Coordinates of C-alpha atoms in Angstrom, one line a residue:
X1 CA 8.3 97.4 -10.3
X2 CA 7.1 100.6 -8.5
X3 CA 5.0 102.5 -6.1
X4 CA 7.9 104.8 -4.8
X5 CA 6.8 107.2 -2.1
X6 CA 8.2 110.1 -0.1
X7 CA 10.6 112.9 -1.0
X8 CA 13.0 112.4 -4.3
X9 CA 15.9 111.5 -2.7
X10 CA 14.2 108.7 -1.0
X11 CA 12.2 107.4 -4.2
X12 CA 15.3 107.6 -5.7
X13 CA 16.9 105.2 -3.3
X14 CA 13.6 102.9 -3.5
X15 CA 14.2 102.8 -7.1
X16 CA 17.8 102.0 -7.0
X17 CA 17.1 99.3 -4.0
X18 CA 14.7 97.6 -6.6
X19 CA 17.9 97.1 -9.4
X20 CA 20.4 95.8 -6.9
X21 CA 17.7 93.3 -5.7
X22 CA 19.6 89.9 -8.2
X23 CA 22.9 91.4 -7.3
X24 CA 22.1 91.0 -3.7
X25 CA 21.1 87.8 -3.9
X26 CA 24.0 86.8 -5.8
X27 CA 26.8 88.6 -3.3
X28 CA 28.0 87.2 -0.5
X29 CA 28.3 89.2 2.3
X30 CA 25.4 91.9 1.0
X31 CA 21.7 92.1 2.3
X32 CA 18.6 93.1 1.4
X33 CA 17.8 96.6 3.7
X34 CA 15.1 97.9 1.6
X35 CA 15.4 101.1 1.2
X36 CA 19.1 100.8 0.0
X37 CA 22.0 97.9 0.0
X38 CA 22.8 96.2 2.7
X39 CA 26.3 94.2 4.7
X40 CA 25.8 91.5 6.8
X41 CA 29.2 90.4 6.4
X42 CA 31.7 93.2 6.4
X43 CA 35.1 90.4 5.6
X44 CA 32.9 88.8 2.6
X45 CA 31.7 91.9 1.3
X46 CA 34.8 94.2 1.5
X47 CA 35.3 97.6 2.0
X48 CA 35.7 98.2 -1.8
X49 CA 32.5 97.1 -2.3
X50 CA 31.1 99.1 0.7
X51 CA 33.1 101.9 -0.7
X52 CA 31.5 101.3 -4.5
X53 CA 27.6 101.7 -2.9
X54 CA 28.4 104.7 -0.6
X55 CA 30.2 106.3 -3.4
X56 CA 26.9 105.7 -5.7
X57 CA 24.0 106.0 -2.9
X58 CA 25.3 108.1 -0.3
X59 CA 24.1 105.4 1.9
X60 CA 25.0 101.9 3.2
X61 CA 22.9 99.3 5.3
X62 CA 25.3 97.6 8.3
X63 CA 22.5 94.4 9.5
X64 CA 23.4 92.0 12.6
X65 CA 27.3 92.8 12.8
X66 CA 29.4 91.8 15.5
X67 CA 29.0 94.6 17.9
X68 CA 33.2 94.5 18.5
X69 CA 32.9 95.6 15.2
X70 CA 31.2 99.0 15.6
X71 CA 34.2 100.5 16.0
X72 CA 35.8 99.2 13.2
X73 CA 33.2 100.9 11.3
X74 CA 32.4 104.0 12.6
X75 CA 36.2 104.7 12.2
X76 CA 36.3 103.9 8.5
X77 CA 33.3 105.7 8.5
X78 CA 34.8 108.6 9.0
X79 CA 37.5 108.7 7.0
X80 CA 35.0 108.8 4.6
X81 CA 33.1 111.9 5.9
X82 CA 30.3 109.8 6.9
X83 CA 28.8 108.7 10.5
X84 CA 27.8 105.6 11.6
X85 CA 23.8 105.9 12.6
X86 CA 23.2 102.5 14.8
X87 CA 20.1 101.0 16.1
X88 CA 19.5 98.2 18.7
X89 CA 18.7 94.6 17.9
X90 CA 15.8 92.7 18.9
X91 CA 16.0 89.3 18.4
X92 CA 14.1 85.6 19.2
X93 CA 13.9 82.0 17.4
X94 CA 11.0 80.5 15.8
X95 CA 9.6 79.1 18.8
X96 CA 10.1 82.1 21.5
X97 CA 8.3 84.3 19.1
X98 CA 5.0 82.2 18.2
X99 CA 4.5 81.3 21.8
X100 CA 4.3 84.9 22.5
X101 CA 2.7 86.4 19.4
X102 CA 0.2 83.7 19.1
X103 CA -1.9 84.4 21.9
X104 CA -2.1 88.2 20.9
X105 CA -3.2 87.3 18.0
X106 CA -6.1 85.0 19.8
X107 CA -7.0 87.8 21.7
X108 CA -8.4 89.6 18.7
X109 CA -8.7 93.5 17.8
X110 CA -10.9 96.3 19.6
X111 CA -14.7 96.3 18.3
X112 CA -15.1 97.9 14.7
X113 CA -11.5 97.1 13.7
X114 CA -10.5 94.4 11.5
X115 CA -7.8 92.5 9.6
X116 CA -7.5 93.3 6.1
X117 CA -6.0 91.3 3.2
X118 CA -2.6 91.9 2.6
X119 CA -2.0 94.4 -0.5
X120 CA -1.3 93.1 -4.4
X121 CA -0.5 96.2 -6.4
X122 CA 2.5 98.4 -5.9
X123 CA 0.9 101.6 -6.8
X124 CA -2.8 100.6 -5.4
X125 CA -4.7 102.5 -3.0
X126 CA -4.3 100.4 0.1
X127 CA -0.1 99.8 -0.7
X128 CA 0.1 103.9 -1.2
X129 CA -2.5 104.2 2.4
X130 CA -0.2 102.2 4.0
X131 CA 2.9 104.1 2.8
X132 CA 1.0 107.1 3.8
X133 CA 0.7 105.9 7.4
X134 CA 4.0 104.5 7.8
X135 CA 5.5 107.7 6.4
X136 CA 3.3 109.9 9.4
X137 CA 4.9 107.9 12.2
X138 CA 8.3 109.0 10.9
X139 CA 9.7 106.0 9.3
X140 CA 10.8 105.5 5.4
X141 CA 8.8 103.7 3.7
X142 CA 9.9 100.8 1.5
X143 CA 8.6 101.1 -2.6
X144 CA 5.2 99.2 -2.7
X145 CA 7.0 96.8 -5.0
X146 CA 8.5 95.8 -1.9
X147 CA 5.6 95.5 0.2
X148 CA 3.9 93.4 -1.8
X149 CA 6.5 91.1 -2.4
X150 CA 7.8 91.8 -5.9
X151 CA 10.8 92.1 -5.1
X152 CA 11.0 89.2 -2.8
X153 CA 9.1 87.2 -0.6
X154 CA 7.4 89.7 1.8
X155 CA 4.0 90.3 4.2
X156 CA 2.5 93.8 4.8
X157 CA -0.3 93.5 7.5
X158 CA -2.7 95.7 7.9
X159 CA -5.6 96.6 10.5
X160 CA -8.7 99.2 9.4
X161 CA -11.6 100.6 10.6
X162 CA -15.2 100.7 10.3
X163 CA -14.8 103.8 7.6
X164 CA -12.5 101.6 5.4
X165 CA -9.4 103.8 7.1
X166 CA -6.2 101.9 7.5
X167 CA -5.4 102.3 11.2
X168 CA -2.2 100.2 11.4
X169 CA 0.2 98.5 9.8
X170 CA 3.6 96.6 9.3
X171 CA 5.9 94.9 7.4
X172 CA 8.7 91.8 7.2
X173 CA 10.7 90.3 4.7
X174 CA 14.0 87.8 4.3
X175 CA 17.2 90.1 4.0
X176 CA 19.8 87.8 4.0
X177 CA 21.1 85.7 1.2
X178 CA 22.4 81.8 1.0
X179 CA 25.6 83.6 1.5
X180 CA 24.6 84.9 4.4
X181 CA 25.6 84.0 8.2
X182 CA 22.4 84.7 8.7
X183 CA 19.8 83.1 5.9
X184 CA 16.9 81.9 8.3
X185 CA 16.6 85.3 9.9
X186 CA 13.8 87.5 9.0
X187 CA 12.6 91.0 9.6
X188 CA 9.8 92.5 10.9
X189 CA 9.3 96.4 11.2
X190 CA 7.2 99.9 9.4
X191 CA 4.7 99.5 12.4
X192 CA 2.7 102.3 12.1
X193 CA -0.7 103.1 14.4
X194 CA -3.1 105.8 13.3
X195 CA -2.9 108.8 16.0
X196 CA -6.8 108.5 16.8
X197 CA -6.2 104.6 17.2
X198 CA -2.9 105.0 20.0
X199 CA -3.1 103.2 23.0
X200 CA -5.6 100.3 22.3
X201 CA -2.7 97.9 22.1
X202 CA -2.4 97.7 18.1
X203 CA 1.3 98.7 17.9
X204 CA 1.6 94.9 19.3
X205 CA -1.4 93.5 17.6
X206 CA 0.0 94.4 14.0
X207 CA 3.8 93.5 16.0
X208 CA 2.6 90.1 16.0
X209 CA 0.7 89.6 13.1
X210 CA 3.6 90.4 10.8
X211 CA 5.8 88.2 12.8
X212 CA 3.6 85.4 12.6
X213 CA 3.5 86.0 8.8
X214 CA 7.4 86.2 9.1
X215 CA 7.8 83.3 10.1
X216 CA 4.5 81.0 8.5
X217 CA 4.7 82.5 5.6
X218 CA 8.4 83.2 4.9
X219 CA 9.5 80.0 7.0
X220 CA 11.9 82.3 9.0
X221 CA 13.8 80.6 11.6
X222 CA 14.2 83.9 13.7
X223 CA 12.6 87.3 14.1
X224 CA 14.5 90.4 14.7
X225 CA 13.7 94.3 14.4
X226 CA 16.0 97.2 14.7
X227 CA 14.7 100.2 17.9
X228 CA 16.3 102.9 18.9
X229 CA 17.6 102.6 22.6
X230 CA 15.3 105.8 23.2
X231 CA 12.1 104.7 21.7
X232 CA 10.8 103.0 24.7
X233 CA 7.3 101.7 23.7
X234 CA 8.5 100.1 20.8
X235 CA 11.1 98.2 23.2
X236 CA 8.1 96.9 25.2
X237 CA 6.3 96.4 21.8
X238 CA 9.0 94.5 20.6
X239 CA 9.8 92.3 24.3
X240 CA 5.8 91.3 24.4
X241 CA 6.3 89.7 21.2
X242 CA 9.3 87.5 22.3
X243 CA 12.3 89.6 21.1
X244 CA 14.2 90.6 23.3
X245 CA 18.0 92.5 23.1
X246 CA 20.7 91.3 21.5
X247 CA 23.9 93.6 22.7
X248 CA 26.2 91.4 21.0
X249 CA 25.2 92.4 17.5
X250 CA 24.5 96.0 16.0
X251 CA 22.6 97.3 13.3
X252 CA 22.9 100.8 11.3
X253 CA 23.4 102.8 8.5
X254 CA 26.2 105.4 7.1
X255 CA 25.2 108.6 5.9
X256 CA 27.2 111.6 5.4
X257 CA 28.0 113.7 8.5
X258 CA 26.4 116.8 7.8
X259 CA 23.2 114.7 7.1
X260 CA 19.9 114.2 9.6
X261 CA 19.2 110.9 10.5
X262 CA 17.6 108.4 7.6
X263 CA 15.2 107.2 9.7
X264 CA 13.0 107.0 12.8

């Protein structure tokens, strides 16, 4: 497994988020964030554990925790000279997200842009273009073994042009084990849109499409992405597709204080 991308540290974290991929399977109360371990359940998983990864990573995945919790966390957090980074959910079942992806879908892409097969090789072209354009609208990417479903069962979209440019992308996956409180629920997220491509709807186009994939070709039961409650179009992005917000559960990461954020 491979195809790491970005600076060191965050290879570093891709390649470590590849070897903990059977012990998160295996552990109740940990989940799949990607980039680095995750908690779904904070009284399954312990803070010894949560302890054990920040201690080794420097980093710790919170996904779709009581938000009456937040506290909790951010408290422990910082007895532990680390800060609690948190991001809004967006959430909808099976049904509330097909009946609103579907038809965007119908609606097809803008003239001389088209759908293009989903990548296969973690260090190919198209898997390190699509890091590449991910990475330019400010977001992590994940290791292409991820995106192409090494890992795990995954879908990377991706829209290009008539110049063979990839102009947009995205990407879900199942994070949650049969541990979980949470097994059916799937996420989408990455979307990236080329600069020159902006405002021709395809943040919602490749939105969509991933979902869809999400939950056709995963056989999700939900849908949910993590937005910042300042980024503003990809709230609207996120509410045309059938999500909408979930205030009674957070999502986040710990990093150390003195560190930027992790992610866009």
């Amino acid at each position: 497994m491979a195809g790491y991308f970005g600076t060191q540290r965050q290879q570093d974290l891709q390649a470590q988020a590849e070897k903990n991929v059977d012990l998160i399977k295996a552990t109740p109360g940990a989940c799949q964030n990607g980039r680095m371990i995750g908690v779904d359940d904070l009284d399954a998983l312990g803070w010894d554990r949560i302890d054990e990864f920040l201690a080794r990573d420097g980093v710790c995945g919170f996904r779709l925790i009581p938000a009456h919790r937040a506290g909790e966390i951010g408290v422990r957090l910082a007895e532990r000279n680390c800060r609690f980074d948190t991001w809004d959910l967006f959430l909808a079942d099976r049904t509330s997200a097909l009946d609103a992806c579907e038809p965007i879908l119908a609606a097809g892409l803008p003239d001389g842009l088209s759908d293009l097969d989903q990548p296969t090789d973690p260090e190919g072209d198209d898997t390190a273009r699509i890091q590449a354009l991910i990475a330019e609208a400010g977001v992590v990417p994940f290791s292409g073994s991820f995106l192409v479903g090494a890992c795990g069962p995954a879908v990377t979209m991706a829209v290009g042009d008539q110049n063979g440019e990839i102009v947009a992308a995205a990407h879900g996956y199942m994070p949650h084990n049969a541990h979980s409180p949470y097994p059916g629920h799937g996420w989408g997220g990455l979307v990236a849109v080329a600069g020159s491509q902006q405002g021709k709807g395809l943040g919602k186009y490749i939105n969509a499409r991933v979902l869809v994939g999400v939950l056709r070709d995963l056989g999700a039961t939900h849908v949910y992405e993590l937005i910042s409650a300042t980024n503003l179009p990809s709230r609207r992005m996120a509410e045309s597709c059938g999500l909408r917000h979930e205030p009674g559960l957070v999502c986040g990461i710990a990093a150390p204080t003195e560190s930027g954020k992790f992610t866009r």
